[in-house]
Structures are given as structure tokens and as C-alpha cells.
JSON list of C-alpha atoms in Angstrom, two decimals:
[
{"chain": "K", "resi": 900, "resn": "MET", "atom": "CA", "xyz": [-5.57, 64.85, -34.47]},
{"chain": "K", "resi": 901, "resn": "ASN", "atom": "CA", "xyz": [-3.79, 61.02, -33.68]},
{"chain": "K", "resi": 902, "resn": "ASN", "atom": "CA", "xyz": [-3.19, 60.99, -30.13]},
{"chain": "K", "resi": 903, "resn": "ALA", "atom": "CA", "xyz": [-1.21, 57.94, -30.11]},
{"chain": "K", "resi": 904, "resn": "LEU", "atom": "CA", "xyz": [0.82, 56.94, -27.21]},
{"chain": "K", "resi": 905, "resn": "ARG", "atom": "CA", "xyz": [4.32, 57.33, -28.23]},
{"chain": "K", "resi": 906, "resn": "VAL", "atom": "CA", "xyz": [7.19, 55.10, -26.77]},
{"chain": "K", "resi": 907, "resn": "ARG", "atom": "CA", "xyz": [10.95, 56.60, -27.05]},
{"chain": "K", "resi": 908, "resn": "PRO", "atom": "CA", "xyz": [14.01, 54.10, -25.79]},
{"chain": "K", "resi": 909, "resn": "ILE", "atom": "CA", "xyz": [16.23, 55.63, -22.52]},
{"chain": "K", "resi": 910, "resn": "LYS", "atom": "CA", "xyz": [19.63, 56.42, -24.45]},
{"chain": "K", "resi": 911, "resn": "SER", "atom": "CA", "xyz": [21.25, 57.58, -21.22]},
{"chain": "K", "resi": 912, "resn": "PRO", "atom": "CA", "xyz": [22.61, 54.69, -18.91]},
{"chain": "K", "resi": 913, "resn": "ALA", "atom": "CA", "xyz": [21.82, 56.91, -16.04]},
{"chain": "K", "resi": 914, "resn": "LEU", "atom": "CA", "xyz": [18.38, 57.73, -16.67]},
{"chain": "K", "resi": 915, "resn": "ALA", "atom": "CA", "xyz": [17.95, 54.21, -17.80]},
{"chain": "K", "resi": 916, "resn": "ILE", "atom": "CA", "xyz": [19.39, 53.13, -13.94]},
{"chain": "K", "resi": 917, "resn": "ALA", "atom": "CA", "xyz": [17.42, 55.61, -12.24]},
{"chain": "K", "resi": 918, "resn": "ALA", "atom": "CA", "xyz": [14.20, 55.30, -13.85]},
{"chain": "K", "resi": 919, "resn": "LEU", "atom": "CA", "xyz": [14.76, 51.11, -13.29]},
{"chain": "K", "resi": 920, "resn": "PHE", "atom": "CA", "xyz": [15.22, 52.53, -9.23]},
{"chain": "K", "resi": 921, "resn": "CYS", "atom": "CA", "xyz": [12.14, 54.45, -9.38]},
{"chain": "K", "resi": 922, "resn": "LEU", "atom": "CA", "xyz": [9.98, 52.03, -10.67]},
{"chain": "K", "resi": 923, "resn": "MET", "atom": "CA", "xyz": [11.02, 48.62, -8.23]},
{"chain": "K", "resi": 924, "resn": "PRO", "atom": "CA", "xyz": [8.68, 49.82, -5.32]},
{"chain": "K", "resi": 925, "resn": "LEU", "atom": "CA", "xyz": [5.80, 48.89, -7.59]},
{"chain": "K", "resi": 926, "resn": "THR", "atom": "CA", "xyz": [6.97, 45.65, -8.14]},
{"chain": "K", "resi": 927, "resn": "ASP", "atom": "CA", "xyz": [7.05, 44.77, -4.71]},
{"chain": "K", "resi": 928, "resn": "HIS", "atom": "CA", "xyz": [3.35, 42.45, -4.58]},
{"chain": "K", "resi": 929, "resn": "ALA", "atom": "CA", "xyz": [5.40, 40.81, -7.95]},
{"chain": "K", "resi": 930, "resn": "SER", "atom": "CA", "xyz": [8.87, 40.57, -7.04]},
{"chain": "K", "resi": 931, "resn": "ALA", "atom": "CA", "xyz": [11.20, 37.72, -7.86]},
{"chain": "K", "resi": 932, "resn": "TRP", "atom": "CA", "xyz": [12.97, 38.76, -4.23]},
{"chain": "K", "resi": 933, "resn": "SER", "atom": "CA", "xyz": [10.25, 37.90, -2.22]},
{"chain": "K", "resi": 934, "resn": "ARG", "atom": "CA", "xyz": [10.35, 34.63, 0.49]},
{"chain": "K", "resi": 935, "resn": "VAL", "atom": "CA", "xyz": [8.63, 32.67, 2.12]},
{"chain": "K", "resi": 936, "resn": "GLY", "atom": "CA", "xyz": [9.53, 32.51, 5.86]},
{"chain": "K", "resi": 937, "resn": "ALA", "atom": "CA", "xyz": [9.05, 29.38, 8.18]},
{"chain": "K", "resi": 938, "resn": "VAL", "atom": "CA", "xyz": [6.17, 28.07, 10.81]},
{"chain": "K", "resi": 939, "resn": "GLU", "atom": "CA", "xyz": [6.60, 26.00, 13.17]},
{"chain": "K", "resi": 940, "resn": "VAL", "atom": "CA", "xyz": [4.48, 23.19, 13.92]},
{"chain": "K", "resi": 941, "resn": "THR", "atom": "CA", "xyz": [4.34, 21.66, 17.58]},
{"chain": "K", "resi": 942, "resn": "ASP", "atom": "CA", "xyz": [2.20, 19.34, 19.03]},
{"chain": "K", "resi": 943, "resn": "HIS", "atom": "CA", "xyz": [-0.30, 20.29, 21.87]},
{"chain": "K", "resi": 944, "resn": "ALA", "atom": "CA", "xyz": [-2.03, 16.84, 23.40]},
{"chain": "K", "resi": 945, "resn": "GLY", "atom": "CA", "xyz": [-2.80, 15.53, 19.50]},
{"chain": "K", "resi": 946, "resn": "THR", "atom": "CA", "xyz": [-3.56, 19.10, 18.03]},
{"chain": "K", "resi": 947, "resn": "PRO", "atom": "CA", "xyz": [-0.74, 21.32, 15.94]},
{"chain": "K", "resi": 948, "resn": "CYS", "atom": "CA", "xyz": [-0.06, 24.46, 17.05]},
{"chain": "K", "resi": 949, "resn": "PHE", "atom": "CA", "xyz": [1.91, 27.38, 14.80]},
{"chain": "K", "resi": 950, "resn": "GLY", "atom": "CA", "xyz": [4.27, 29.55, 15.83]},
{"chain": "K", "resi": 951, "resn": "LEU", "atom": "CA", "xyz": [7.02, 31.21, 14.85]},
{"chain": "K", "resi": 952, "resn": "PRO", "atom": "CA", "xyz": [10.79, 29.63, 15.10]},
{"chain": "K", "resi": 953, "resn": "LYS", "atom": "CA", "xyz": [13.36, 31.49, 16.66]},
{"chain": "K", "resi": 954, "resn": "LYS", "atom": "CA", "xyz": [15.60, 32.22, 12.99]},
{"chain": "K", "resi": 955, "resn": "GLU", "atom": "CA", "xyz": [12.32, 34.23, 11.92]},
{"chain": "K", "resi": 956, "resn": "ARG", "atom": "CA", "xyz": [11.93, 35.67, 15.70]},
{"chain": "K", "resi": 957, "resn": "LYS", "atom": "CA", "xyz": [15.53, 37.32, 15.10]},
{"chain": "K", "resi": 958, "resn": "ARG", "atom": "CA", "xyz": [14.37, 38.32, 11.35]},
{"chain": "K", "resi": 959, "resn": "ILE", "atom": "CA", "xyz": [11.01, 40.46, 12.93]},
{"chain": "K", "resi": 960, "resn": "GLY", "atom": "CA", "xyz": [13.26, 41.52, 15.81]},
{"chain": "K", "resi": 961, "resn": "LYS", "atom": "CA", "xyz": [10.24, 42.62, 17.57]},
{"chain": "K", "resi": 962, "resn": "THR", "atom": "CA", "xyz": [7.11, 40.22, 18.99]},
{"chain": "K", "resi": 963, "resn": "PRO", "atom": "CA", "xyz": [5.45, 39.34, 15.52]},
{"chain": "K", "resi": 964, "resn": "GLN", "atom": "CA", "xyz": [1.67, 39.98, 15.10]},
{"chain": "K", "resi": 965, "resn": "VAL", "atom": "CA", "xyz": [-0.74, 37.39, 13.20]},
{"chain": "K", "resi": 966, "resn": "PHE", "atom": "CA", "xyz": [-2.47, 38.72, 10.91]},
{"chain": "K", "resi": 967, "resn": "GLY", "atom": "CA", "xyz": [-4.53, 35.59, 9.99]},
{"chain": "K", "resi": 968, "resn": "VAL", "atom": "CA", "xyz": [-3.64, 31.77, 9.45]},
{"chain": "K", "resi": 969, "resn": "GLU", "atom": "CA", "xyz": [-4.59, 28.95, 7.02]},
{"chain": "K", "resi": 970, "resn": "VAL", "atom": "CA", "xyz": [-4.51, 25.11, 7.05]},
{"chain": "K", "resi": 971, "resn": "HIS", "atom": "CA", "xyz": [-5.81, 23.55, 3.79]},
{"chain": "K", "resi": 972, "resn": "ASP", "atom": "CA", "xyz": [-5.51, 19.79, 2.71]},
{"chain": "K", "resi": 973, "resn": "ALA", "atom": "CA", "xyz": [-2.28, 19.49, 0.76]},
{"chain": "K", "resi": 974, "resn": "ILE", "atom": "CA", "xyz": [-3.57, 16.30, -1.04]},
{"chain": "K", "resi": 975, "resn": "THR", "atom": "CA", "xyz": [-6.67, 17.02, -2.77]},
{"chain": "K", "resi": 976, "resn": "PRO", "atom": "CA", "xyz": [-5.52, 18.84, -6.05]},
{"chain": "K", "resi": 977, "resn": "SER", "atom": "CA", "xyz": [-8.45, 21.37, -4.97]},
{"chain": "K", "resi": 978, "resn": "LEU", "atom": "CA", "xyz": [-6.30, 21.94, -1.91]},
{"chain": "K", "resi": 979, "resn": "GLN", "atom": "CA", "xyz": [-9.93, 22.47, 0.32]},
{"chain": "K", "resi": 980, "resn": "ARG", "atom": "CA", "xyz": [-9.36, 24.87, 2.98]},
{"chain": "K", "resi": 981, "resn": "GLN", "atom": "CA", "xyz": [-9.39, 23.08, 6.68]},
{"chain": "K", "resi": 982, "resn": "TRP", "atom": "CA", "xyz": [-9.40, 26.03, 8.78]},
{"chain": "K", "resi": 983, "resn": "SER", "atom": "CA", "xyz": [-9.57, 29.89, 8.94]},
{"chain": "K", "resi": 984, "resn": "PHE", "atom": "CA", "xyz": [-9.76, 33.08, 10.45]},
{"chain": "K", "resi": 985, "resn": "TYR", "atom": "CA", "xyz": [-8.66, 36.48, 9.85]},
{"chain": "K", "resi": 986, "resn": "PHE", "atom": "CA", "xyz": [-8.20, 40.15, 12.00]},
{"chain": "K", "resi": 987, "resn": "GLU", "atom": "CA", "xyz": [-9.99, 43.11, 10.35]},
{"chain": "K", "resi": 988, "resn": "HIS", "atom": "CA", "xyz": [-7.67, 46.00, 10.33]},
{"chain": "K", "resi": 989, "resn": "PRO", "atom": "CA", "xyz": [-5.55, 47.19, 12.47]},
{"chain": "K", "resi": 990, "resn": "ALA", "atom": "CA", "xyz": [-6.13, 43.95, 14.83]},
{"chain": "K", "resi": 991, "resn": "SER", "atom": "CA", "xyz": [-3.63, 41.22, 15.23]},
{"chain": "K", "resi": 992, "resn": "LEU", "atom": "CA", "xyz": [-2.37, 38.29, 17.44]},
{"chain": "K", "resi": 993, "resn": "PRO", "atom": "CA", "xyz": [1.04, 38.79, 19.61]},
{"chain": "K", "resi": 994, "resn": "LEU", "atom": "CA", "xyz": [2.94, 36.26, 19.28]},
{"chain": "K", "resi": 995, "resn": "PRO", "atom": "CA", "xyz": [5.39, 36.16, 22.11]},
{"chain": "K", "resi": 996, "resn": "PRO", "atom": "CA", "xyz": [8.27, 33.74, 21.73]},
{"chain": "K", "resi": 997, "resn": "GLY", "atom": "CA", "xyz": [7.25, 30.02, 23.21]},
{"chain": "K", "resi": 998, "resn": "ALA", "atom": "CA", "xyz": [3.15, 30.97, 21.87]},
{"chain": "K", "resi": 999, "resn": "CYS", "atom": "CA", "xyz": [1.72, 29.45, 19.04]},
{"chain": "K", "resi": 1000, "resn": "VAL", "atom": "CA", "xyz": [-1.86, 29.40, 17.29]},
{"chain": "K", "resi": 1001, "resn": "LEU", "atom": "CA", "xyz": [-3.76, 26.16, 18.49]},
{"chain": "K", "resi": 1002, "resn": "TYR", "atom": "CA", "xyz": [-5.65, 24.63, 15.32]},
{"chain": "K", "resi": 1003, "resn": "GLY", "atom": "CA", "xyz": [-9.56, 25.08, 15.87]},
{"chain": "K", "resi": 1004, "resn": "GLU", "atom": "CA", "xyz": [-9.15, 28.07, 18.27]},
{"chain": "K", "resi": 1005, "resn": "VAL", "atom": "CA", "xyz": [-10.28, 31.29, 16.79]},
{"chain": "K", "resi": 1006, "resn": "PRO", "atom": "CA", "xyz": [-8.85, 34.44, 19.19]},
{"chain": "K", "resi": 1007, "resn": "GLY", "atom": "CA", "xyz": [-11.54, 36.49, 20.16]},
{"chain": "K", "resi": 1008, "resn": "ASN", "atom": "CA", "xyz": [-11.36, 39.49, 17.98]},
{"chain": "K", "resi": 1009, "resn": "ALA", "atom": "CA", "xyz": [-10.40, 37.40, 14.51]},
{"chain": "K", "resi": 1010, "resn": "VAL", "atom": "CA", "xyz": [-13.05, 36.33, 11.86]},
{"chain": "K", "resi": 1011, "resn": "ALA", "atom": "CA", "xyz": [-13.58, 32.33, 11.14]},
{"chain": "K", "resi": 1012, "resn": "THR", "atom": "CA", "xyz": [-13.83, 32.04, 7.60]},
{"chain": "K", "resi": 1013, "resn": "GLN", "atom": "CA", "xyz": [-13.52, 28.25, 7.65]},
{"chain": "K", "resi": 1014, "resn": "THR", "atom": "CA", "xyz": [-14.49, 26.31, 11.26]},
{"chain": "K", "resi": 1015, "resn": "ALA", "atom": "CA", "xyz": [-12.01, 23.86, 11.64]},
{"chain": "K", "resi": 1016, "resn": "MET", "atom": "CA", "xyz": [-12.52, 20.37, 9.94]},
{"chain": "K", "resi": 1017, "resn": "PRO", "atom": "CA", "xyz": [-11.14, 17.19, 11.87]},
{"chain": "K", "resi": 1018, "resn": "LEU", "atom": "CA", "xyz": [-7.65, 16.30, 11.16]},
{"chain": "K", "resi": 1019, "resn": "GLN", "atom": "CA", "xyz": [-7.55, 12.77, 9.54]},
{"chain": "K", "resi": 1020, "resn": "PRO", "atom": "CA", "xyz": [-4.31, 10.57, 10.18]},
{"chain": "K", "resi": 1021, "resn": "GLY", "atom": "CA", "xyz": [-1.76, 10.03, 7.49]},
{"chain": "K", "resi": 1022, "resn": "ARG", "atom": "CA", "xyz": [-2.61, 13.11, 5.32]},
{"chain": "K", "resi": 1023, "resn": "LEU", "atom": "CA", "xyz": [-0.13, 15.92, 4.67]},
{"chain": "K", "resi": 1024, "resn": "TYR", "atom": "CA", "xyz": [-1.49, 19.41, 5.60]},
{"chain": "K", "resi": 1025, "resn": "ASP", "atom": "CA", "xyz": [-0.58, 23.15, 4.59]},
{"chain": "K", "resi": 1026, "resn": "VAL", "atom": "CA", "xyz": [-0.02, 26.00, 7.42]},
{"chain": "K", "resi": 1027, "resn": "SER", "atom": "CA", "xyz": [0.08, 30.14, 6.04]},
{"chain": "K", "resi": 1028, "resn": "MET", "atom": "CA", "xyz": [0.41, 32.34, 9.06]},
{"chain": "K", "resi": 1029, "resn": "SER", "atom": "CA", "xyz": [0.46, 35.74, 8.02]},
{"chain": "K", "resi": 1030, "resn": "ALA", "atom": "CA", "xyz": [2.53, 37.77, 10.28]},
{"chain": "K", "resi": 1031, "resn": "THR", "atom": "CA", "xyz": [4.58, 41.17, 10.78]},
{"chain": "K", "resi": 1032, "resn": "ARG", "atom": "CA", "xyz": [6.39, 41.50, 7.50]},
{"chain": "K", "resi": 1033, "resn": "THR", "atom": "CA", "xyz": [10.60, 41.55, 7.52]},
{"chain": "K", "resi": 1034, "resn": "GLY", "atom": "CA", "xyz": [12.18, 42.87, 4.28]},
{"chain": "K", "resi": 1035, "resn": "ALA", "atom": "CA", "xyz": [11.28, 40.32, 1.44]},
{"chain": "K", "resi": 1036, "resn": "THR", "atom": "CA", "xyz": [9.49, 37.94, 3.18]},
{"chain": "K", "resi": 1037, "resn": "GLN", "atom": "CA", "xyz": [5.41, 37.75, 2.78]},
{"chain": "K", "resi": 1038, "resn": "PHE", "atom": "CA", "xyz": [4.03, 35.35, 4.56]},
{"chain": "K", "resi": 1039, "resn": "HIS", "atom": "CA", "xyz": [5.20, 32.18, 6.61]},
{"chain": "K", "resi": 1040, "resn": "ARG", "atom": "CA", "xyz": [4.80, 28.54, 5.97]},
{"chain": "K", "resi": 1041, "resn": "ALA", "atom": "CA", "xyz": [4.93, 24.75, 6.88]},
{"chain": "K", "resi": 1042, "resn": "ARG", "atom": "CA", "xyz": [3.43, 21.57, 5.76]},
{"chain": "K", "resi": 1043, "resn": "PHE", "atom": "CA", "xyz": [2.00, 18.61, 8.31]},
{"chain": "K", "resi": 1044, "resn": "CYS", "atom": "CA", "xyz": [0.63, 15.58, 9.51]},
{"chain": "K", "resi": 1045, "resn": "VAL", "atom": "CA", "xyz": [-1.14, 14.08, 12.22]},
{"chain": "K", "resi": 1046, "resn": "LYS", "atom": "CA", "xyz": [-0.12, 10.37, 13.40]},
{"chain": "K", "resi": 1047, "resn": "ALA", "atom": "CA", "xyz": [-2.37, 8.59, 14.95]},
{"chain": "K", "resi": 1048, "resn": "ASN", "atom": "CA", "xyz": [-0.95, 6.08, 17.85]},
{"chain": "K", "resi": 1049, "resn": "ALA", "atom": "CA", "xyz": [-1.44, 2.50, 19.31]},
{"chain": "K", "resi": 1050, "resn": "ASP", "atom": "CA", "xyz": [-3.37, 3.89, 22.29]},
{"chain": "K", "resi": 1051, "resn": "GLY", "atom": "CA", "xyz": [-5.57, 5.50, 20.07]},
{"chain": "K", "resi": 1052, "resn": "SER", "atom": "CA", "xyz": [-4.52, 9.25, 20.51]},
{"chain": "K", "resi": 1053, "resn": "GLN", "atom": "CA", "xyz": [-2.67, 11.09, 17.94]},
{"chain": "K", "resi": 1054, "resn": "ARG", "atom": "CA", "xyz": [0.19, 13.23, 17.58]},
{"chain": "K", "resi": 1055, "resn": "ALA", "atom": "CA", "xyz": [1.19, 16.30, 14.75]},
{"chain": "K", "resi": 1056, "resn": "ILE", "atom": "CA", "xyz": [4.27, 16.26, 13.50]},
{"chain": "K", "resi": 1057, "resn": "GLU", "atom": "CA", "xyz": [5.66, 18.77, 10.76]},
{"chain": "K", "resi": 1058, "resn": "VAL", "atom": "CA", "xyz": [7.27, 17.33, 8.12]},
{"chain": "K", "resi": 1059, "resn": "LYS", "atom": "CA", "xyz": [10.39, 18.28, 5.82]},
{"chain": "K", "resi": 1060, "resn": "TYR", "atom": "CA", "xyz": [10.94, 18.73, 2.47]},
{"chain": "K", "resi": 1061, "resn": "ASP", "atom": "CA", "xyz": [12.71, 15.27, 1.18]},
{"chain": "K", "resi": 1062, "resn": "LYS", "atom": "CA", "xyz": [15.04, 15.29, -1.27]},
{"chain": "K", "resi": 1063, "resn": "ALA", "atom": "CA", "xyz": [14.24, 11.98, -2.57]},
{"chain": "K", "resi": 1064, "resn": "LEU", "atom": "CA", "xyz": [10.57, 11.74, -1.43]},
{"chain": "K", "resi": 1065, "resn": "GLY", "atom": "CA", "xyz": [8.92, 15.55, -1.74]},
{"chain": "K", "resi": 1066, "resn": "TRP", "atom": "CA", "xyz": [6.56, 16.44, 0.63]},
{"chain": "K", "resi": 1067, "resn": "SER", "atom": "CA", "xyz": [5.84, 13.20, 2.39]},
{"chain": "K", "resi": 1068, "resn": "PRO", "atom": "CA", "xyz": [3.89, 12.02, 4.78]},
{"chain": "K", "resi": 1069, "resn": "ALA", "atom": "CA", "xyz": [5.12, 9.01, 5.07]},
{"chain": "K", "resi": 1070, "resn": "VAL", "atom": "CA", "xyz": [6.26, 9.72, 8.94]},
{"chain": "K", "resi": 1071, "resn": "CYS", "atom": "CA", "xyz": [2.87, 9.67, 9.71]},
{"chain": "K", "resi": 1072, "resn": "LEU", "atom": "CA", "xyz": [1.75, 6.86, 8.55]},
{"chain": "K", "resi": 1073, "resn": "PRO", "atom": "CA", "xyz": [0.94, 3.98, 10.94]}
]
């Protein structure tokens, strides 16, 4: 007895469309419709702080909950992790308007997976934030760098994509 799986083409267009709609939820994690939300990087006495811009907050519609943050060196090919933490389910961190997650400060009930490495002036870094999902938004992301000032202090600067330069940390060079 041969138990080979037989595949038959669907001949009814209505049945084909119904099958497609039934299978769509299974592709949620690999969806071409997914999007990356923005992270707002602000400077707090030379240390970057990661929040969500008004546009993302409006999209979420309520106080967003942060589930984890990772910062990587965006220049090295291996994308070396500089700092990260996450919350074990169901814990999270509420992020009300004006609040942000300060680089290197792990919230009390979070699990640190990488202690904060010193950030080097002029280097490009990538921050990913897992926060409340809305629609197709999978996570939030931004790039930033720190700039050394003439007085020896530092300042965190969000880096925007430039069509001519790409992801250039030129704004952070002395």
C-alpha cells in the first residue's frame, strides 16, 4: 500500500481565495507587510535615551509597553552587542509620553543579557526596541552615535539615512 501524499490543484477560484485567507495568519512572522517602527534617540547629559516618537505613540493608541532593548555596533561586520535587556513575560516597562530608556540602566525587574559597553565617539550604533505591537509593526529601531565635544563631554545624536552618504556617522565626527 502506497501512502504517498497527493496534491490536487484547486479548480474553484472562490475556494482558492478562501484557502489563501485561511493561510494568511500563518505567515505573520514572515510577512512582507511587516514594518519597523521608529525609536526616538535623545541626549541626556551625553548618554543616549531611547523613546518612541509621537507618530508611533499615536499608532499604538495607549501607553506603550517595552519588552526589551538591544544596542549593537553598526560598523563591525558581526554587529557586536553593546548593551541589552529583556523582560520575562508578562513583565514590561510602561513608556509614558516624555519617558525614555537610558543607555546602560536596566530596569529592576528586567534581565540584563549584556552589560553596557562604553560608547565610542564617532561610531555608528543601532538600537532595537521591542514594544507594544500595532498592526504590522514588529519592532522599533534607530541609529545613533555620540559626539565628543571640545570640552571633553559627549552628546548623543540620532543619525538619519542620507541618500548620498547612506548611514553615515559624519555628524558625530569632531
